[in-house]
Short mmCIF file of C-alpha atoms in Angstrom, two decimals:
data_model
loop_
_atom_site.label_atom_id
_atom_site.label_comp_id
_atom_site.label_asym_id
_atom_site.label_seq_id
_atom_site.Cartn_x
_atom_site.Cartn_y
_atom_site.Cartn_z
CA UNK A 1 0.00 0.00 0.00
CA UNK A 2 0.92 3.76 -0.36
CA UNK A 3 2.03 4.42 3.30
CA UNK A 4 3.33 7.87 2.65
CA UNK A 5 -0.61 9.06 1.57
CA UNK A 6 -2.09 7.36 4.14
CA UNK A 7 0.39 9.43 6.23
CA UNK A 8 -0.49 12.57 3.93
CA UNK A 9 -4.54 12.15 4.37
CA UNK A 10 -4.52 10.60 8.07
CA UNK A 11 -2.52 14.23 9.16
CA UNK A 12 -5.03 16.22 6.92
CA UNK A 13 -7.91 14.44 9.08
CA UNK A 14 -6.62 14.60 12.85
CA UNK A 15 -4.01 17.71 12.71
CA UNK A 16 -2.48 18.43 15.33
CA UNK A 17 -4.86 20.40 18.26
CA UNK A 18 -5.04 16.94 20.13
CA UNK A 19 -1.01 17.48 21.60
CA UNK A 20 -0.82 17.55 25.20
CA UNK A 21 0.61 21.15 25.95
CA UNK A 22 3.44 20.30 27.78
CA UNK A 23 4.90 18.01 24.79
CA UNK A 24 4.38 20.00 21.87
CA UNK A 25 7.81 22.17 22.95
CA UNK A 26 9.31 18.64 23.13
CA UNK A 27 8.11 17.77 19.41
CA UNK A 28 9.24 21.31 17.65
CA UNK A 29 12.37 21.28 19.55
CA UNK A 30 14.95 20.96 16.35
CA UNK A 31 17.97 18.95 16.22
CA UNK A 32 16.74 16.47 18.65
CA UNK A 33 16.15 13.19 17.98
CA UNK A 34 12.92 11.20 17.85
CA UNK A 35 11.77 7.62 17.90
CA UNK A 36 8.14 6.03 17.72
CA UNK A 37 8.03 2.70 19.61
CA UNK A 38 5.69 0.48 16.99
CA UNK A 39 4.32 -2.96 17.65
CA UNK A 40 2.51 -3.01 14.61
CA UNK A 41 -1.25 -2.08 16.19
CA UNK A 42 -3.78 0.01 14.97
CA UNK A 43 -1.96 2.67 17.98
CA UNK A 44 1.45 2.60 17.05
CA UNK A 45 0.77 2.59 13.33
CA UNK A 46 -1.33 5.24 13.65
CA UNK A 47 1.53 7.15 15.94
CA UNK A 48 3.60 6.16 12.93
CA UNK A 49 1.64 7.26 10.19
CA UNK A 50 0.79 10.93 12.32
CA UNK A 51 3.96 11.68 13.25
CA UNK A 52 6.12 10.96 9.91
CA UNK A 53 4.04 14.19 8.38
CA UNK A 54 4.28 16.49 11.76
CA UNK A 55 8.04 16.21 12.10
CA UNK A 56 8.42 16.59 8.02
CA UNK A 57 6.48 19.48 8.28
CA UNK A 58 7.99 20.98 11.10
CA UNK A 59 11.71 20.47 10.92
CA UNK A 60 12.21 18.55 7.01
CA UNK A 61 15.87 17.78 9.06
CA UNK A 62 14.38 16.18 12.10
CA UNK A 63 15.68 12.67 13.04
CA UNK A 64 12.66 10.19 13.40
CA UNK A 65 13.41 6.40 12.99
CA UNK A 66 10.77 3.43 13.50
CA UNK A 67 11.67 0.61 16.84
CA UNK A 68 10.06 -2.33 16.35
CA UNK A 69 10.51 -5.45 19.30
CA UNK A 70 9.71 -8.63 18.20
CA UNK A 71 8.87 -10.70 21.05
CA UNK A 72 8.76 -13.94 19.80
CA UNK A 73 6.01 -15.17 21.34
CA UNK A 74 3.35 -15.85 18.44
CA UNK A 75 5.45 -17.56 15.96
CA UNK A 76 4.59 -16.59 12.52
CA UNK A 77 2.69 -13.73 13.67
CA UNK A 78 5.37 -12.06 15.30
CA UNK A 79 7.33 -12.32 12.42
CA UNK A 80 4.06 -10.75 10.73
CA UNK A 81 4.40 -8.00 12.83
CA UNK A 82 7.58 -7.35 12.02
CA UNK A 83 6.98 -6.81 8.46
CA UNK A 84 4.35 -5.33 8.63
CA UNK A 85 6.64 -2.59 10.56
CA UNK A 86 9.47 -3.02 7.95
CA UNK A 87 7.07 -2.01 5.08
CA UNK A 88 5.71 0.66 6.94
CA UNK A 89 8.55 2.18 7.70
CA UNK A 90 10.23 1.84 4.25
CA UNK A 91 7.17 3.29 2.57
CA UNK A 92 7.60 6.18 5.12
CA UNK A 93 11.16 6.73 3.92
CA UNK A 94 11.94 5.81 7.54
CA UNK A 95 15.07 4.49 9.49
CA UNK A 96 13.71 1.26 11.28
CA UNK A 97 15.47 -0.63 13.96
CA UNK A 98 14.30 -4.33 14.93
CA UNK A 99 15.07 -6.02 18.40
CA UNK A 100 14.41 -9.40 19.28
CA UNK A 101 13.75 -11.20 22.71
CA UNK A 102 15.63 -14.18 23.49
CA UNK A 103 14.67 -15.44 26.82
CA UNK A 104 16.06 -18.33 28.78
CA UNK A 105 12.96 -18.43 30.71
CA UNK A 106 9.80 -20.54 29.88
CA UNK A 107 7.69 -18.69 31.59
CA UNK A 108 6.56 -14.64 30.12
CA UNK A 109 5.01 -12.48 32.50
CA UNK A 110 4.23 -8.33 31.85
CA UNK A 111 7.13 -7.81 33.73
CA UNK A 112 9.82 -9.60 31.82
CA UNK A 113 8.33 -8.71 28.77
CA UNK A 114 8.44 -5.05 29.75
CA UNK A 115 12.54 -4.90 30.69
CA UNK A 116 13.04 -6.65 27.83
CA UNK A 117 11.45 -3.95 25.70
CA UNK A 118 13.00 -1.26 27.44
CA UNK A 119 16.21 -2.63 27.03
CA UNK A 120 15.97 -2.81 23.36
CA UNK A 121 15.13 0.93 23.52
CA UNK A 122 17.93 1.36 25.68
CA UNK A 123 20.37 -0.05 23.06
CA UNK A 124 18.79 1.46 19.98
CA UNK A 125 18.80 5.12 21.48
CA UNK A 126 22.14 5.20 22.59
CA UNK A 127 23.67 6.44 19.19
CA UNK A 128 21.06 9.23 19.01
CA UNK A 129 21.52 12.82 20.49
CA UNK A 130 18.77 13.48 23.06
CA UNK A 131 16.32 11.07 21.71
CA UNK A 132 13.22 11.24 22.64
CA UNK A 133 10.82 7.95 21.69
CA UNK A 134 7.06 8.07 21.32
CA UNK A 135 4.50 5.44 22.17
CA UNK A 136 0.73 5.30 21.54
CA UNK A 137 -0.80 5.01 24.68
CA UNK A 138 -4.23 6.65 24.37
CA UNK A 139 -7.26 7.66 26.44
CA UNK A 140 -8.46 4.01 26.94
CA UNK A 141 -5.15 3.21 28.38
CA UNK A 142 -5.35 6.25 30.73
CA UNK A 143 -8.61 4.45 32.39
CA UNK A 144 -7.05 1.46 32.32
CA UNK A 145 -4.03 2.20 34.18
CA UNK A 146 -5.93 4.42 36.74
CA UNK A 147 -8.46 1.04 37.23
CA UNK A 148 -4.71 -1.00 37.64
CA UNK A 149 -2.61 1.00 40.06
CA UNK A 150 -6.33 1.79 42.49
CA UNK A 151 -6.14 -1.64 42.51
CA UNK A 152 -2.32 -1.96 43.56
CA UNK A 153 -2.81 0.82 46.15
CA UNK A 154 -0.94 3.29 44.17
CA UNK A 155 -0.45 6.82 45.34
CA UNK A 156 -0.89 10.44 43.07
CA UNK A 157 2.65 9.61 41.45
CA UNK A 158 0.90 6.36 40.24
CA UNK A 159 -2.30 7.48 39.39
CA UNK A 160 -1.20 10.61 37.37
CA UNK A 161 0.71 7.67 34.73
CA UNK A 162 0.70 7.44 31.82
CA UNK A 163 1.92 10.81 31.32
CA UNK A 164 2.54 12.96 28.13
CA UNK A 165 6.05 13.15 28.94
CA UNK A 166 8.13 10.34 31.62
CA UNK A 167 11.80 9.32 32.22
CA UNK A 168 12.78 5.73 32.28
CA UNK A 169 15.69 3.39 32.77
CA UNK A 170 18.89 4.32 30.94
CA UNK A 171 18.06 8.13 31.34
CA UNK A 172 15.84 7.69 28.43
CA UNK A 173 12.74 9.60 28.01
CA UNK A 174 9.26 9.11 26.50
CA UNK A 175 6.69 11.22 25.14
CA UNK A 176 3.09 10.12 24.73
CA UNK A 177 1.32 12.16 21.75
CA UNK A 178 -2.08 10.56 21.54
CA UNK A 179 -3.55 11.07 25.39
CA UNK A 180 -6.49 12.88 24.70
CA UNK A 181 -7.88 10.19 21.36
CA UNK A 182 -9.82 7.49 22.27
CA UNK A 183 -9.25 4.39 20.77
CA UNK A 184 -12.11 4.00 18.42
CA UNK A 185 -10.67 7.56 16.76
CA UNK A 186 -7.40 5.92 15.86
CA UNK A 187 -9.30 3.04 14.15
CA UNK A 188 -11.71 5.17 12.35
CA UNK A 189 -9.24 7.18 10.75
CA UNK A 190 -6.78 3.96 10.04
CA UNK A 191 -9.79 2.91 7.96
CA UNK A 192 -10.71 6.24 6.64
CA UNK A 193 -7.61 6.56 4.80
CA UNK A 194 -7.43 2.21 4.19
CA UNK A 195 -4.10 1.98 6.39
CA UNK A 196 -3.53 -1.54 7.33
CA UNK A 197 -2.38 -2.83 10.73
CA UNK A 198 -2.22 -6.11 12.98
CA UNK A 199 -4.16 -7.38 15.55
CA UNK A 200 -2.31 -9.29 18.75
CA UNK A 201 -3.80 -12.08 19.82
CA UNK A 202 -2.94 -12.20 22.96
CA UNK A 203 -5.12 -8.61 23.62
CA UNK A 204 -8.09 -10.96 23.58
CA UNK A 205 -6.60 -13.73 26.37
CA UNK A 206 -7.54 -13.06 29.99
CA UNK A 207 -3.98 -14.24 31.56
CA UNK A 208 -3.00 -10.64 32.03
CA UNK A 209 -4.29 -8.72 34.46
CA UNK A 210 -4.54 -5.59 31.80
CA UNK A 211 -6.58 -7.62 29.23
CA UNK A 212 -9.03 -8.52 31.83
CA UNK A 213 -9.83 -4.67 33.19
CA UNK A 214 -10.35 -3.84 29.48
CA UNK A 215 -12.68 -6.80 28.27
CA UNK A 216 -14.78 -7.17 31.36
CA UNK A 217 -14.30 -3.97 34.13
CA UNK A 218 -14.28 -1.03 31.58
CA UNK A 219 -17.15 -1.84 29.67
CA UNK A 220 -19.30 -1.81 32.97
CA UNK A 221 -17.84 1.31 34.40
CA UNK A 222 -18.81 3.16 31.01
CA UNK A 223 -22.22 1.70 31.30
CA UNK A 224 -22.67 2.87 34.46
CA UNK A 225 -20.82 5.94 34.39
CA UNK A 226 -23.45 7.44 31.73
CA UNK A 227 -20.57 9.67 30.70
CA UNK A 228 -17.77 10.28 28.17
CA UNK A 229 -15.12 8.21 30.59
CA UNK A 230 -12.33 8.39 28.55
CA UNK A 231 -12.55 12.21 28.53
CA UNK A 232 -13.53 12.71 32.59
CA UNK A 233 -10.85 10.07 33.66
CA UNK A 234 -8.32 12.25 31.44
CA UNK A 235 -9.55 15.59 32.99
CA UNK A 236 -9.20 13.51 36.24
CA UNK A 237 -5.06 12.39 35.57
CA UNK A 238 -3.84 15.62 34.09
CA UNK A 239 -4.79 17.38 37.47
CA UNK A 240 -3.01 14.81 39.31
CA UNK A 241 -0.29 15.09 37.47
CA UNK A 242 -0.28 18.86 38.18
CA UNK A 243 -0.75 18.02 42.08
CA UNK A 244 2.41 15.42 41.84
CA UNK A 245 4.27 17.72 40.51
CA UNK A 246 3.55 20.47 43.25
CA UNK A 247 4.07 18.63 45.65
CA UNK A 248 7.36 17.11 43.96
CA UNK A 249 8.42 20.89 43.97
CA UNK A 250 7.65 21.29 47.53
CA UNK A 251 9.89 18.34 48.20
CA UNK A 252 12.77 19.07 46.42
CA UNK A 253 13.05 22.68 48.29
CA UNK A 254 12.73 20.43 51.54
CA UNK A 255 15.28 17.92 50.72
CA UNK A 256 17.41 20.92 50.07
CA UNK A 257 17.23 22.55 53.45
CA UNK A 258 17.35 19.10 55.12
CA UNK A 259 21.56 18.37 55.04
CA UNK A 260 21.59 14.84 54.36
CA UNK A 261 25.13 13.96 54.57
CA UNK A 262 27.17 10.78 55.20
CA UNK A 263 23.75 8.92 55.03
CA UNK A 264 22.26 10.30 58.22
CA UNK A 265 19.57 13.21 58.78
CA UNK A 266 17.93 14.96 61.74
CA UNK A 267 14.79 13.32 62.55
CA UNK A 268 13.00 16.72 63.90
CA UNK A 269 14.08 18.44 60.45
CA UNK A 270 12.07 15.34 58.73
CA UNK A 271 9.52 15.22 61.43
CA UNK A 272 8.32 19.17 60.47
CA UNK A 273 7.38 18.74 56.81
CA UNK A 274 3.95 17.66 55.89
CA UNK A 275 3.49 13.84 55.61
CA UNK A 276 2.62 13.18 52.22
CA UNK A 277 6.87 15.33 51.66
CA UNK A 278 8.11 13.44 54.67
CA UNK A 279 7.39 10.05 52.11
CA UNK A 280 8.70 11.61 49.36
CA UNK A 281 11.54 12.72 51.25
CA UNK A 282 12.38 9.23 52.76
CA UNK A 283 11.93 7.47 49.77
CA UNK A 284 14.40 9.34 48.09
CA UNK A 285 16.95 9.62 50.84
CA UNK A 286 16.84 5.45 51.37
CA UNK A 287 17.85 5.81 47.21
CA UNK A 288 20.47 8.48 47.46
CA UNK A 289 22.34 6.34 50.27
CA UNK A 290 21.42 2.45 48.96
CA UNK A 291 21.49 1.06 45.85
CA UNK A 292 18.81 -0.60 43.65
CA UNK A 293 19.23 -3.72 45.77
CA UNK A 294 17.72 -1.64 48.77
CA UNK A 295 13.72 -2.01 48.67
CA UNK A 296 11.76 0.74 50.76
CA UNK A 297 8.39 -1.14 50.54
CA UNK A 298 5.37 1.06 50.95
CA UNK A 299 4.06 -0.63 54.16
CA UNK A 300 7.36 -0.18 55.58
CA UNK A 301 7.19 3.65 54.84
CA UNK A 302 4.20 4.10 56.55
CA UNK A 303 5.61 1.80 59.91
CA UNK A 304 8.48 4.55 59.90
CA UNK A 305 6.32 7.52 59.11
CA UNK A 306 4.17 6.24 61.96
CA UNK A 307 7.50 6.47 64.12
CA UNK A 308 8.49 9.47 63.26
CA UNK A 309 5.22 11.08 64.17
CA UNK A 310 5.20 9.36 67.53
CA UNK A 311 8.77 9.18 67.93
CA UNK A 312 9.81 6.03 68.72
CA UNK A 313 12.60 4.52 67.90
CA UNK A 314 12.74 2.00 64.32
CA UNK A 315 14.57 -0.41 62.65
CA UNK A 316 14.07 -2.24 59.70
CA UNK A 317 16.24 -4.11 57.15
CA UNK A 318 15.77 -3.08 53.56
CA UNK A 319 18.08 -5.73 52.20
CA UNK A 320 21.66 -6.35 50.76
CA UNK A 321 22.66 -5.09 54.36
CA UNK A 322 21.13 -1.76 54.60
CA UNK A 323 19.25 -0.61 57.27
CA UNK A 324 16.75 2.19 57.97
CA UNK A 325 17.45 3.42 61.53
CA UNK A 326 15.45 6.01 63.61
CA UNK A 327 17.12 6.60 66.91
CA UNK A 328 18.08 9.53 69.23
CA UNK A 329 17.28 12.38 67.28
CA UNK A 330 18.83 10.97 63.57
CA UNK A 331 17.66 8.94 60.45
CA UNK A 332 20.44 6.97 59.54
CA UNK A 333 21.16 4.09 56.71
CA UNK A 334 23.96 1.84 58.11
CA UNK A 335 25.30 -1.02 56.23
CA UNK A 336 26.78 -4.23 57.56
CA UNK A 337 30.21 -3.55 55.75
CA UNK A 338 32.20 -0.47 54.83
CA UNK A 339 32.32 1.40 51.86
CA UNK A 340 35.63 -0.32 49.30
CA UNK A 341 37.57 3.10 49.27
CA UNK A 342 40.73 2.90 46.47
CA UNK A 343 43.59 5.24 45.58
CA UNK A 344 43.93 6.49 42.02
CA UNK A 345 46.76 4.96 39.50
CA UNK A 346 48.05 5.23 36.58
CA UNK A 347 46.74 2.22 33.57
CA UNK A 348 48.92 1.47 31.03
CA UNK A 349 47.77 0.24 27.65
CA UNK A 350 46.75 -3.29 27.88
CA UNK A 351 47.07 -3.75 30.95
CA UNK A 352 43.95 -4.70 33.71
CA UNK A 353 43.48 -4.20 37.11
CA UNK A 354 41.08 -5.50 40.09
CA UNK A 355 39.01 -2.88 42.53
CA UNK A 356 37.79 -4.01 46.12
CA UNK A 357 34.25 -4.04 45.01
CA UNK A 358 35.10 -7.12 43.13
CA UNK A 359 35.13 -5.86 39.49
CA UNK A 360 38.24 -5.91 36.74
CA UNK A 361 38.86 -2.82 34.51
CA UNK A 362 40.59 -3.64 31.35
CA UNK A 363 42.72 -1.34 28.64
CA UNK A 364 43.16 -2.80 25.24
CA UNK A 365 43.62 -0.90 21.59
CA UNK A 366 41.53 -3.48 19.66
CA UNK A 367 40.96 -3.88 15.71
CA UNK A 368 37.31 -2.89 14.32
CA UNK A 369 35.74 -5.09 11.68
CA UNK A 370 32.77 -4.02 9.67
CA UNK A 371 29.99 -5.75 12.29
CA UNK A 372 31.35 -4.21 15.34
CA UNK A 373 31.60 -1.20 13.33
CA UNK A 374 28.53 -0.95 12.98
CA UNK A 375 27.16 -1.98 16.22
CA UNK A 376 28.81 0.65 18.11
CA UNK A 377 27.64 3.27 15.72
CA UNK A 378 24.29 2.44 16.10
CA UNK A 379 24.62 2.65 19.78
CA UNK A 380 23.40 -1.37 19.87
CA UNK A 381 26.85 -1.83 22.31
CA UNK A 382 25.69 -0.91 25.82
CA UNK A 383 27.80 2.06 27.61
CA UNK A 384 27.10 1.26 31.01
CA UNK A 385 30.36 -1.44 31.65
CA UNK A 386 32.09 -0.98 28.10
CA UNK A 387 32.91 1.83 25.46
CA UNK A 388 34.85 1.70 22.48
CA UNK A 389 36.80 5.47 21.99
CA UNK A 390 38.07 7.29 18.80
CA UNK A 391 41.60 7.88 20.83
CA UNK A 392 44.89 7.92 18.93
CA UNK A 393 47.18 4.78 20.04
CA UNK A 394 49.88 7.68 20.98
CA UNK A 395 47.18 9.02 23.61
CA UNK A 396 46.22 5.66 24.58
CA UNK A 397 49.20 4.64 25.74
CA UNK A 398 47.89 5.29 29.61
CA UNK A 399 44.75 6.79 31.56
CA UNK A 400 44.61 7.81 34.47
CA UNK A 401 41.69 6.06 37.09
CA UNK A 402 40.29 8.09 39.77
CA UNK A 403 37.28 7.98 42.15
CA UNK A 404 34.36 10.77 41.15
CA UNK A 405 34.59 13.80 42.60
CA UNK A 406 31.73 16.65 43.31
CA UNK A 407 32.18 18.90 40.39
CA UNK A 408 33.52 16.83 37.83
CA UNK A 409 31.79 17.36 34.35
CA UNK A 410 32.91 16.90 30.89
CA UNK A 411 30.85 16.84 27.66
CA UNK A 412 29.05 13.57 27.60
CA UNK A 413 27.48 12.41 24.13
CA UNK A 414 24.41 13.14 23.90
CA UNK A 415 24.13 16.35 25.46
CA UNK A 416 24.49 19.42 23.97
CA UNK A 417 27.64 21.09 25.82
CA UNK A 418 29.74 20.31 29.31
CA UNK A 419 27.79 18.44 32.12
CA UNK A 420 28.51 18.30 35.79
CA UNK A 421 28.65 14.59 36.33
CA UNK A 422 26.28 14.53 39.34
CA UNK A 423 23.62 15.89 36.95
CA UNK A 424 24.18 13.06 34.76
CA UNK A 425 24.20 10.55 37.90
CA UNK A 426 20.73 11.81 38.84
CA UNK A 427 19.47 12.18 35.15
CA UNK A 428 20.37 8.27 34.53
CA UNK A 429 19.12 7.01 38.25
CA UNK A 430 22.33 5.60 39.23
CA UNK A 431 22.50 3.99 42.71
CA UNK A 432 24.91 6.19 45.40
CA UNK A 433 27.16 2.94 45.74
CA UNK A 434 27.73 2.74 41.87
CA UNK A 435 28.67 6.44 42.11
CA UNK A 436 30.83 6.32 44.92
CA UNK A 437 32.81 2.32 43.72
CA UNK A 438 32.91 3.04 40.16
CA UNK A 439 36.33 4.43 37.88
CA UNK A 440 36.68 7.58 36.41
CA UNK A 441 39.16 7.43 33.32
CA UNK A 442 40.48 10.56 32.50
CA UNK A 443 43.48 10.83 29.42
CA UNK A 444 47.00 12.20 30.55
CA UNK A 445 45.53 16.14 29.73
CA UNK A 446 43.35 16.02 32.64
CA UNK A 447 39.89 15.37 30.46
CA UNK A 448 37.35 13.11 31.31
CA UNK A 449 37.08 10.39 29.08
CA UNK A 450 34.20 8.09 30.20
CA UNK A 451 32.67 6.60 33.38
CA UNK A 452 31.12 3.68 33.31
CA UNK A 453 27.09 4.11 33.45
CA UNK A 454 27.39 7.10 31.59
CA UNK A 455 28.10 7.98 27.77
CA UNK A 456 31.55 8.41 26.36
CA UNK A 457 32.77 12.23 25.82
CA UNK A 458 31.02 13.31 22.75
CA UNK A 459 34.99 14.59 21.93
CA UNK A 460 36.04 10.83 21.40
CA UNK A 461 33.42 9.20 19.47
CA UNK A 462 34.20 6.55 16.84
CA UNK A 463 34.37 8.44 13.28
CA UNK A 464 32.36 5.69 10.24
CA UNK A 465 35.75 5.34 9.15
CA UNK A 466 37.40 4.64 11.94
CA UNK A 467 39.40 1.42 11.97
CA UNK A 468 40.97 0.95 15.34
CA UNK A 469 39.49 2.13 18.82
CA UNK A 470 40.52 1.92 22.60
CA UNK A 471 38.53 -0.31 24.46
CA UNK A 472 37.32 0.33 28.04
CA UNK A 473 35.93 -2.74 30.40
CA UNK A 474 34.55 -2.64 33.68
CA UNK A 475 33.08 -6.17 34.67
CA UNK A 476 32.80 -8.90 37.35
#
């Protein structure tokens, strides 16, 4: 079929008045790079279809390429989906990039199937200057969700998803275009302008909890809700987003004035906020001084805000030796073993060496064939334990390793000039341990060359030509 005129009419149709405000600055920004996440649905085809004319229209240089993650779960039709995809993307003169799941596991639960998507993203983004990569989710997802996380016992931060605009693992961020049209609008103009697209399957089996609020509890909410519930329960989440946010606000300009150092706090500077901060405010000190390992369960935040309020005295474990700790006037997270301190060194070329957190760095000037290439270029080569760096063998010859210091910055691909590395810590979610244990590699002039978690300095990347790079490993 003609995919660029179905693009061409569909845009005609639907415009462009539907954008939630607070993404549209995200969409016209130029120079940035976009990506639209598409299974092959009616949704993400439509996304698809919609958003190859707005970004040709608006910026004819704007990067937009097609993801597609195949599963691998319905056999042929997986493989259907794929192609479908493919064609689409090809008939949109677009860039498409294709994952696929293999899984030791037998059994496939939302879960699994939801990391393993965002790790493809991960992996296909990495190449791209502050990409930015759009998914479909639509008004009947919005009452779905809110339904889900009621159910769950989910707080405003939960209830106000999906937003237009989110941040995910691997600093990556999404945008969400198609909020405010219901389903049965995406579908009536795929038809109107005879766009093809595939239907899963699996949306019709009841094994997931999802599938199960949409065939059997939404229907009898709209029937007795007597009202447009797509468009009330939308009304409904944007204001809670607005309240999240508020009260997000409020709790950064707490956590400010609070002095957390050295993981420890005063429990009467917590103990004067209002309660709905003081959980925001523990929840995010247990992450600044654990790492992902450490759980902060929501039962166990209300035992210590109970505490707190009546202070008494708490303890709890919140796993891999960490330990929440109210007692005599301080909040404190103690561990059962110290912090693995190390001095900085000089690394020669080729060389490796061992930390006391039990990983190996490694140095090696390696040869690039054409595959590996190419998989670094398109960012499909993972940045968080190993880079490849355009560095001249003369310059390679040693690094120097170092701990990370407060105030350290350099210009890290990806962003658009120098950035304190702290920034980039918080930006990518990166536990306080991993922060603290982790190398630094700086080149003999003093510049920062890469830590691992973060991207390579934008100064060294790989040119297409480039036939030899220095390799950086940190592993177990």
């Amino acid at each position: 079929m003609n995919w660029a005129a179905a693009a061409e009419a569909l845009y005609e149709n639907v415009g462009d008045e539907f954008l939630p405000t607070k993404l549209r600055p995200l969409l016209e920004n130029r120079g940035r790079a976009f990506s639209v996440a598409c299974s092959g649905g009616a949704d993400s085809v439509f996304l698809a279809l919609w958003a190859s004319v707005f970004f040709r229209r608006g910026d004819p240089q704007a990067q937009l390429k097609i993801l597609h993650f195949n599963h691998q779960l319905r056999g042929e039709a997986s493989d259907a989906d794929e192609a479908l995809v493919v064609s689409l993307a090809e008939g949109l003169g677009l860039k498409v990039v294709v994952g696929k799941w293999v899984r030791d596991e037998k059994r496939v639960t939302e879960d699994s199937a939801r990391g393993a998507r965002m790790d493809f993203f991960g992996r296909a983004s990495q190449a791209s200057f502050n990409p930015l990569i759009l998914t479909a989710h639509h008004a009947g997802d919005v009452v779905e969700s809110v339904l889900m996380r009621l159910s769950r016992g989910s707080g405003i931060q939960g209830l106000s998803a999906p937003r237009a605009i989110s941040e995910g693992l691997y600093g990556l961020h999404f945008g969400r275009p198609l909020l405010r049209l219901s389903k049965r609008t995406l579908i009536d103009e795929l038809k109107s302008v005879g766009a093809e697209w595939r239907e899963d399957a699996s949306n019709e089996s009841d094994v997931f909890y999802r599938n199960r609020v949409r065939s059997q509890v939404v229907p009898a909410w709209q029937e007795a809700c007597e009202r447009d519930l797509e468009g009330v329960v939308g009304r409904s989440r944007e204001q809670m987003e607005e309240d999240f946010e508020a009260l997000q606000e409020w709790a950064d300009d707490w956590w400010s004035n609070l002095a957390a150092a050295n993981g420890s706090i005063r429990s009467e500077d917590l103990a004067r906020a209002p309660r709905a901060v003081q959980r925001r405010l523990i929840i995010r000190f247990v992450r600044e001084f654990t790492d992902d390992s450490a759980v902060l369960s929501p039962e166990l935040a209300e035992r210590f805000l109970t505490a707190l309020q009546t202070r008494e005295e708490f303890s709890a474990s919140l796993s891999s030796g960490y330990y929440l700790v109210l007692e005599k006037g301080a909040i404190r997270i103690n561990r059962d073993h110290i912090l693995r301190n190390w001095d900085a060194f000089r690394m020669p070329l080729g060389t490796e060496a061992f930390l006391p957190n039990g990983y190996r760095i490694r140095m090696n000037w390696v040869e690039l064939n054409k595959d590996l290439l190419k998989a670094i270029l398109n960012g499909d080569i993972a940045h968080d334990q190993r880079i490849f760096a355009g560095v001249s063998r003369k310059h390679a010859r040693s690094l120097f390793v170092r701990r990370w210091r407060d105030g350290d910055a350099y210009h890290a691909f990806g962003r658009g000039s120098q950035t304190k590395i702290k920034k980039l810590f918080n930006d990518r979610k990166l536990p306080i341990v991993w922060r603290r244990e982790s190398p630094l590699f700086e080149t003999a002039e003093g510049e920062i060359l890469w830590m691992p978690g973060l991207p390579v300095n934008a100064r060294y990347l790989l040119a297409s030509e480039a036939t030899h790079a220095l390799q950086l490993t940190y592993e177990k």
